[in-house]
Amino acid sequence: MPAPHYLRHAFFCVNRRQDGRRCCADNDSEAIREYAKSRMKSADFHGRGMVRVNSSGCLDRCDEGPVLVIYPDGVWYTFVDKEDIDEIIDQHLLQGKIVDRLRI
């Protein structure tokens, strides 16, 4: 089996629902995703063989959101602010340690 293209792939839901129901975009998820991507690039740990940070459409967990999921680990997180994202980056994306307090 070939090596994975990325060590980890983080998908941030940035979906905006038009019908007024709760959605991740209501919680500034796009700006938080941009922040995470910038942090990974600053750590020189973004790209092939390392970590990729991407936007995602609806991940269908808006009531628990905002949400992101990290593959291939299959770990789902919610977050409130950049400090939560820093913890996910520092612990999970860079070290492979799951952040239980933010896991959903």
mmCIF file of C-alpha atoms in Angstrom, residues 21-76:
data_model
loop_
_atom_site.group_PDB
_atom_site.id
_atom_site.type_symbol
_atom_site.label_atom_id
_atom_site.label_comp_id
_atom_site.label_asym_id
_atom_site.label_seq_id
_atom_site.Cartn_x
_atom_site.Cartn_y
_atom_site.Cartn_z
ATOM 1 C CA ARG A 21 -30.776 26.801 10.801
ATOM 2 C CA ARG A 22 -27.579 26.745 12.842
ATOM 3 C CA CYS A 23 -24.427 26.318 10.759
ATOM 4 C CA CYS A 24 -20.670 26.370 11.257
ATOM 5 C CA ALA A 25 -20.249 29.580 9.246
ATOM 6 C CA ASP A 26 -22.265 31.374 11.955
ATOM 7 C CA ASN A 27 -19.236 30.813 14.200
ATOM 8 C CA ASP A 28 -16.647 32.369 11.853
ATOM 9 C CA SER A 29 -15.381 28.948 10.783
ATOM 10 C CA GLU A 30 -13.806 30.266 7.561
ATOM 11 C CA ALA A 31 -11.578 32.735 9.440
ATOM 12 C CA ILE A 32 -10.637 30.022 11.944
ATOM 13 C CA ARG A 33 -9.737 27.680 9.070
ATOM 14 C CA GLU A 34 -7.556 30.388 7.526
ATOM 15 C CA TYR A 35 -5.878 30.849 10.904
ATOM 16 C CA ALA A 36 -5.193 27.097 11.204
ATOM 17 C CA LYS A 37 -3.797 26.935 7.684
ATOM 18 C CA SER A 38 -1.544 29.895 8.390
ATOM 19 C CA ARG A 39 -0.300 28.294 11.621
ATOM 20 C CA MET A 40 0.541 25.051 9.814
ATOM 21 C CA LYS A 41 2.426 26.943 7.108
ATOM 22 C CA SER A 42 4.314 28.948 9.755
ATOM 23 C CA ALA A 43 5.296 25.673 11.416
ATOM 24 C CA ASP A 44 6.491 24.489 7.986
ATOM 25 C CA PHE A 45 4.252 21.462 8.404
ATOM 26 C CA HIS A 46 1.703 22.067 5.626
ATOM 27 C CA GLY A 47 1.660 20.135 2.384
ATOM 28 C CA ARG A 48 2.465 16.764 0.908
ATOM 29 C CA GLY A 49 3.626 14.228 3.468
ATOM 30 C CA MET A 50 2.588 16.516 6.305
ATOM 31 C CA VAL A 51 -0.744 18.208 7.106
ATOM 32 C CA ARG A 52 -3.327 19.709 4.784
ATOM 33 C CA VAL A 53 -5.989 22.128 6.066
ATOM 34 C CA ASN A 54 -9.108 22.356 3.887
ATOM 35 C CA SER A 55 -12.565 23.856 3.811
ATOM 36 C CA SER A 56 -15.472 21.492 3.750
ATOM 37 C CA GLY A 57 -19.109 21.796 2.913
ATOM 38 C CA CYS A 58 -21.648 20.658 5.450
ATOM 39 C CA LEU A 59 -20.407 17.819 7.642
ATOM 40 C CA ASP A 60 -23.924 17.388 9.076
ATOM 41 C CA ARG A 61 -22.949 18.017 12.705
ATOM 42 C CA CYS A 62 -23.933 21.689 12.880
ATOM 43 C CA ASP A 63 -25.680 21.295 16.232
ATOM 44 C CA GLU A 64 -22.288 20.395 17.716
ATOM 45 C CA GLY A 65 -20.426 23.053 15.770
ATOM 46 C CA PRO A 66 -18.453 24.636 14.598
ATOM 47 C CA VAL A 67 -16.754 21.379 13.670
ATOM 48 C CA LEU A 68 -13.668 19.975 12.039
ATOM 49 C CA VAL A 69 -12.608 16.421 11.382
ATOM 50 C CA ILE A 70 -9.085 15.072 11.061
ATOM 51 C CA TYR A 71 -8.336 12.098 8.819
ATOM 52 C CA PRO A 72 -7.101 9.435 8.651
ATOM 53 C CA ASP A 73 -7.654 9.489 12.420
ATOM 54 C CA GLY A 74 -11.407 10.052 12.111
ATOM 55 C CA VAL A 75 -11.394 12.436 15.073
ATOM 56 C CA TRP A 76 -14.089 15.122 15.252
#
